[in-house]
mmCIF file of C-alpha atoms in Angstrom:
data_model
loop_
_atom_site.group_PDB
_atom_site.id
_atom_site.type_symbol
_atom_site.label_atom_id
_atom_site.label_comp_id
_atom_site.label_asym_id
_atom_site.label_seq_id
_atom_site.Cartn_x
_atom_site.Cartn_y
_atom_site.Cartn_z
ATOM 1 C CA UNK A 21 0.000 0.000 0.000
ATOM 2 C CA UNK A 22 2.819 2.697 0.640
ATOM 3 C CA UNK A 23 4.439 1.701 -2.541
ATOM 4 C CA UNK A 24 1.407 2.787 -4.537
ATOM 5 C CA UNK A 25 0.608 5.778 -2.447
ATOM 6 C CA UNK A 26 4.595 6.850 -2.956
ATOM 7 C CA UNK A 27 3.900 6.374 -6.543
ATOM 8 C CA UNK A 28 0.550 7.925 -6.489
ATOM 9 C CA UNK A 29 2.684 11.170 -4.869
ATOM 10 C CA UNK A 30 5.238 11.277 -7.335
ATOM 11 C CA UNK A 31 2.909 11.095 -9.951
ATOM 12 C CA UNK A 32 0.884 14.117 -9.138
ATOM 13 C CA UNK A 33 4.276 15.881 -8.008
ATOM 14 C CA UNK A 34 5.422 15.600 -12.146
ATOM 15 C CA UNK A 35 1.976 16.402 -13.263
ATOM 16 C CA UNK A 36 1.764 19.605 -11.727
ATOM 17 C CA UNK A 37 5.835 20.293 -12.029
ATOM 18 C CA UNK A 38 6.416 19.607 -15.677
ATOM 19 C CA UNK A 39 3.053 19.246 -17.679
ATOM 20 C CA UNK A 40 2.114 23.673 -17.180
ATOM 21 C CA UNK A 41 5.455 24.391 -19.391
ATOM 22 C CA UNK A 42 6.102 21.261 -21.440
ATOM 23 C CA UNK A 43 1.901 21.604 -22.778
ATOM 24 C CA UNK A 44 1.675 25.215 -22.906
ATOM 25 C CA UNK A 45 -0.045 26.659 -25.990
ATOM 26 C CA UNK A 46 2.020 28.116 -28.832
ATOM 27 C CA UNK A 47 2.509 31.586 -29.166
ATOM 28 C CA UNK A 48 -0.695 33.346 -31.145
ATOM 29 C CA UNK A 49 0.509 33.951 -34.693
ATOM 30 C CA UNK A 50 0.923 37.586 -35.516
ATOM 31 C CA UNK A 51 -1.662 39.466 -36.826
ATOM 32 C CA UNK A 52 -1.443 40.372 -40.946
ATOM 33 C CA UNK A 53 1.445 43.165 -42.025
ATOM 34 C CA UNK A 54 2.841 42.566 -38.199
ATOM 35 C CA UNK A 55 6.200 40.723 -38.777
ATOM 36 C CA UNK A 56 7.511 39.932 -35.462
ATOM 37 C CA UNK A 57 11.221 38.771 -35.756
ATOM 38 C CA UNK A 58 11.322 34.979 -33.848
ATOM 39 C CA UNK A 59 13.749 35.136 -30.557
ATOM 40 C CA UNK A 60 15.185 31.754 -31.303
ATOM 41 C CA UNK A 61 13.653 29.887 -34.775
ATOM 42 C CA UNK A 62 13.940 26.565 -33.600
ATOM 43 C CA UNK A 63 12.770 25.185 -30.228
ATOM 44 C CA UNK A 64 15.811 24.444 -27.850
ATOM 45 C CA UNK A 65 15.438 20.706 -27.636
ATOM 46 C CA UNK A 66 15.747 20.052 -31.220
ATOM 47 C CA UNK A 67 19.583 20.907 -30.779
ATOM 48 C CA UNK A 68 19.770 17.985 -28.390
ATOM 49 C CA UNK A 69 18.780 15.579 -31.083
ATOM 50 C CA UNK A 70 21.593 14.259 -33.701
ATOM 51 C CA UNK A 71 21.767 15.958 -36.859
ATOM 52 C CA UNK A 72 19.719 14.039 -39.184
ATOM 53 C CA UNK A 73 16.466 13.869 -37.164
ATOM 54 C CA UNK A 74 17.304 17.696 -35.941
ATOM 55 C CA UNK A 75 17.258 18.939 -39.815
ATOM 56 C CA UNK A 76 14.179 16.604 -40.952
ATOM 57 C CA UNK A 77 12.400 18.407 -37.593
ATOM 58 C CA UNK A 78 13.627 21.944 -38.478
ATOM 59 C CA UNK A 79 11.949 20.810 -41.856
ATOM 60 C CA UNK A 80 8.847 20.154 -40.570
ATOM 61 C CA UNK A 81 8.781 23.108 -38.209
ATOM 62 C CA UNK A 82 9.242 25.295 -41.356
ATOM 63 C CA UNK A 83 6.846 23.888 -43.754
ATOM 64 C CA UNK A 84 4.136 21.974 -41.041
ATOM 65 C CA UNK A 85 3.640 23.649 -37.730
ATOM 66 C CA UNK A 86 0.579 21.514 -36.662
ATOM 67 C CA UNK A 87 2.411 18.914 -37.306
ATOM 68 C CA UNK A 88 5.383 19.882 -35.669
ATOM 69 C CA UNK A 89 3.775 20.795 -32.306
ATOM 70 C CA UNK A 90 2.135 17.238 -32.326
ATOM 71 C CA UNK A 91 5.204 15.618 -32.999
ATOM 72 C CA UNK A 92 6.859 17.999 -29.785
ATOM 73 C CA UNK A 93 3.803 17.141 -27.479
ATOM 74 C CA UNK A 94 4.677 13.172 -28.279
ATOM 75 C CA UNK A 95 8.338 13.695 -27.843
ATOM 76 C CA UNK A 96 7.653 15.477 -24.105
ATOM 77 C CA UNK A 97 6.116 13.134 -23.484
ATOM 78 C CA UNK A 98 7.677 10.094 -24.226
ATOM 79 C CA UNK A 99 10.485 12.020 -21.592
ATOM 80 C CA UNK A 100 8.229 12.516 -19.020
ATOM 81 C CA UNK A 101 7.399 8.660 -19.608
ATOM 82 C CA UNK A 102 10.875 7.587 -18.985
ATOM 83 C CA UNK A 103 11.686 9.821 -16.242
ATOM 84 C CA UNK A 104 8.821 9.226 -14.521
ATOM 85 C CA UNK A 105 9.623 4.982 -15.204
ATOM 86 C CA UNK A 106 12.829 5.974 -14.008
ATOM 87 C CA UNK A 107 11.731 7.511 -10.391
ATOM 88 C CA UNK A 108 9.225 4.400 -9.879
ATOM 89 C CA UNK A 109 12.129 2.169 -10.265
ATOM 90 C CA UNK A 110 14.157 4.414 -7.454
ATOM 91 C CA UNK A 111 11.898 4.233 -5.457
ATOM 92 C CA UNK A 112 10.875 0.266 -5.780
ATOM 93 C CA UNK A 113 14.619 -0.062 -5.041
ATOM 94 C CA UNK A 114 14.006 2.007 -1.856
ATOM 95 C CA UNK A 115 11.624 -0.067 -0.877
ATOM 96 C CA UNK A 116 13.169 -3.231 -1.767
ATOM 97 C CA UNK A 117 16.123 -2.334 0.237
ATOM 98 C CA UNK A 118 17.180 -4.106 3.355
ATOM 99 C CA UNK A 119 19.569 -1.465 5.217
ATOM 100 C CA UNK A 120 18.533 2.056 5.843
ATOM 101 C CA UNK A 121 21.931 3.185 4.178
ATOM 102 C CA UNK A 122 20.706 2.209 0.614
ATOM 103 C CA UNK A 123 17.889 3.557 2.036
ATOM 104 C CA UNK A 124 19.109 6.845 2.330
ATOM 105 C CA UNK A 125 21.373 6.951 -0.629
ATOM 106 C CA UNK A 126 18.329 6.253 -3.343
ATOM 107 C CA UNK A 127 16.366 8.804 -1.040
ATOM 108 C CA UNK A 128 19.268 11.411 -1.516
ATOM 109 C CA UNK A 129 18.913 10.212 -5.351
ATOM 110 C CA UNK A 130 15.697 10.643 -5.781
ATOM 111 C CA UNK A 131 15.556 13.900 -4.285
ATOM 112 C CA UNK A 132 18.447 15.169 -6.699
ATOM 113 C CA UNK A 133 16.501 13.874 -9.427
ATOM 114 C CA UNK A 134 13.487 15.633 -8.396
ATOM 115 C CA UNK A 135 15.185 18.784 -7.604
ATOM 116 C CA UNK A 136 16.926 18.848 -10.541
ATOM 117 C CA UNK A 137 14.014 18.443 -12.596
ATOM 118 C CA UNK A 138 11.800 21.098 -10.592
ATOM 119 C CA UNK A 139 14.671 23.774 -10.697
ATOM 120 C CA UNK A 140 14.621 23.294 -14.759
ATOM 121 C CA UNK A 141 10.880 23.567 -14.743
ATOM 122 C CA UNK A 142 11.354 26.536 -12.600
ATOM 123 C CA UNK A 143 14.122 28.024 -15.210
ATOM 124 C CA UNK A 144 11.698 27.189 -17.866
ATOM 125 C CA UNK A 145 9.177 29.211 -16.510
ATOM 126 C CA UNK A 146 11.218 32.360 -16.025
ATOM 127 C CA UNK A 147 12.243 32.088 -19.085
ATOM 128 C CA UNK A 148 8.603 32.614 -20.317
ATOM 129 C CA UNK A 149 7.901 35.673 -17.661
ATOM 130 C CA UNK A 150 11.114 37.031 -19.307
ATOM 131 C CA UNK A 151 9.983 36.841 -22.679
ATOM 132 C CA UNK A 152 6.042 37.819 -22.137
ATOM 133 C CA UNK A 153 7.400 40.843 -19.988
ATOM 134 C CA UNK A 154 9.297 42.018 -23.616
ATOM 135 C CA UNK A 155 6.406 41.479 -25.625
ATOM 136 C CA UNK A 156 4.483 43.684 -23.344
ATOM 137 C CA UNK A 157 7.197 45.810 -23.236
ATOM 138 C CA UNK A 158 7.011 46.075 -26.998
ATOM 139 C CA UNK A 159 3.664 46.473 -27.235
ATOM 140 C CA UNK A 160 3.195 49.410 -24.710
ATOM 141 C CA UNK A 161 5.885 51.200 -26.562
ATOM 142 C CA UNK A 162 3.618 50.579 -30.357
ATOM 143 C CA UNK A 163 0.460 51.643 -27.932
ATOM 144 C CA UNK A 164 2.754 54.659 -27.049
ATOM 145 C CA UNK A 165 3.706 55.587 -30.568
ATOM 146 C CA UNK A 166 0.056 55.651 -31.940
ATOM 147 C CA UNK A 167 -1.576 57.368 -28.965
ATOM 148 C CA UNK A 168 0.885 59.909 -30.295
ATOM 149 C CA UNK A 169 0.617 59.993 -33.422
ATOM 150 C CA UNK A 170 -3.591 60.110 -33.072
ATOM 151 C CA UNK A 171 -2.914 63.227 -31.079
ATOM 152 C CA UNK A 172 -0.666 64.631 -33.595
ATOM 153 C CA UNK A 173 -2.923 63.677 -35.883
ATOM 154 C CA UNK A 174 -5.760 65.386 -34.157
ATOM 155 C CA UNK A 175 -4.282 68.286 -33.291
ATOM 156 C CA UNK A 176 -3.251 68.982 -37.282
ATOM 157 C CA UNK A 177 -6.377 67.830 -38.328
ATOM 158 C CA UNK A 178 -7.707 71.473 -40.078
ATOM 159 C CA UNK A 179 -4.773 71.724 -42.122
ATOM 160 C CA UNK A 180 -4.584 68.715 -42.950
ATOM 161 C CA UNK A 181 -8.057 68.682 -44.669
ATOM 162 C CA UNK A 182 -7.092 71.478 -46.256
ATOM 163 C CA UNK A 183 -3.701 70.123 -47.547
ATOM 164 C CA UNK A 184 -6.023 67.368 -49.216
ATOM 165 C CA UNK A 185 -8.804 69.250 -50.110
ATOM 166 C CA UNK A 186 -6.069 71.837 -52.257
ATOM 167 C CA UNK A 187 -4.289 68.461 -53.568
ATOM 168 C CA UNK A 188 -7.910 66.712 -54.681
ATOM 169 C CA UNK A 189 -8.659 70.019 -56.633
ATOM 170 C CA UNK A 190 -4.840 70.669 -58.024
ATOM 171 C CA UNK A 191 -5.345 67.171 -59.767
ATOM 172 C CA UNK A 192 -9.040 67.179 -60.594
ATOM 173 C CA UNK A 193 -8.006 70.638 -62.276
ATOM 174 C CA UNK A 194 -5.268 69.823 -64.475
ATOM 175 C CA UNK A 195 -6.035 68.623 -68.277
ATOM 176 C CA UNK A 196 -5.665 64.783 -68.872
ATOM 177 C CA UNK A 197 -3.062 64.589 -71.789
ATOM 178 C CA UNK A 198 -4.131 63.289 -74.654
ATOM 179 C CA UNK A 199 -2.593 60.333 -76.106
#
């Protein structure tokens, strides 16, 4: 019975450490005539992978992003799989174990495992805060620029009508050329 409730706790401990930032949504696409330049092109992980499989995925990322996000989601997971395997058998070991030495050596393991794992979660996340807080960033400085330029706007507005009204008649005025 403690077996499965340690198991049970670990479980719920990686679904609520890893699963926010490893399943969070995509970034919304830009809207049309907004080109915002891409931080880093490629996701991180794909420079992990050997060459081959990196440059058929940078591939895909280019010409299939739906199916590039479905093939990241599997890959995540199939990590979070294996690490996850590879607690459960710590801590089967821990439990299997007949002196409270071993006992306290896997312990110490699986609390560097878990640590580790939480403090790159963790780095993960600021990451993201880093990177929303320049977006906004950007963004209040575009809101800035056309709340100004409105008010410039508004505040020429008379002679500017009457720049275009002078134009509209200067062309509407001259003879077309015959050809």
């Amino acid at each position: 019975m403690k077996s499965k409730n340690f198991i049970f706790f670990l479980t719920l401990l990686f679904l609520t450490v890893l699963i926010p930032g490893i399943f969070a949504a995509p970034p919304a696409e830009p809207s049309r005539g907004h080109h915002r330049r891409m931080e880093r092109p490629y996701p991180q992980f794909l420079e992990q992978l050997p060459d081959a499989e990196k440059n058929q995925l940078k591939k895909l990322f280019r010409e299939d992003p739906a199916a590039f996000r479905e093939y990241a989601r599997a890959y995540w997971k199939k990590k979070f799989e294996a690490h996850k395997q590879e607690l459960i058998a710590i801590g089967k070991r821990y439990h299997a174990a007949a002196d409270e030495a071993a006992k306290k050596q896997l312990e110490q393991e699986l609390r560097t495992k878990i640590t580790t794992q939480f403090d790159r979660h963790l780095n993960f996340t600021e990451k993201q805060i880093r990177s929303h807080e320049n977006r906004i960033r950007q963004m209040q400085e575009r809101l800035d620029r056309l709340k100004a330029e409105t008010e410039r706007k508004k505040a020429n507005k008379s002679a500017d009508v009457e720049k275009a009204i002078l134009k509209v008649l200067e062309i509407s005025g001259t003879p077309e050329k015959a050809e």
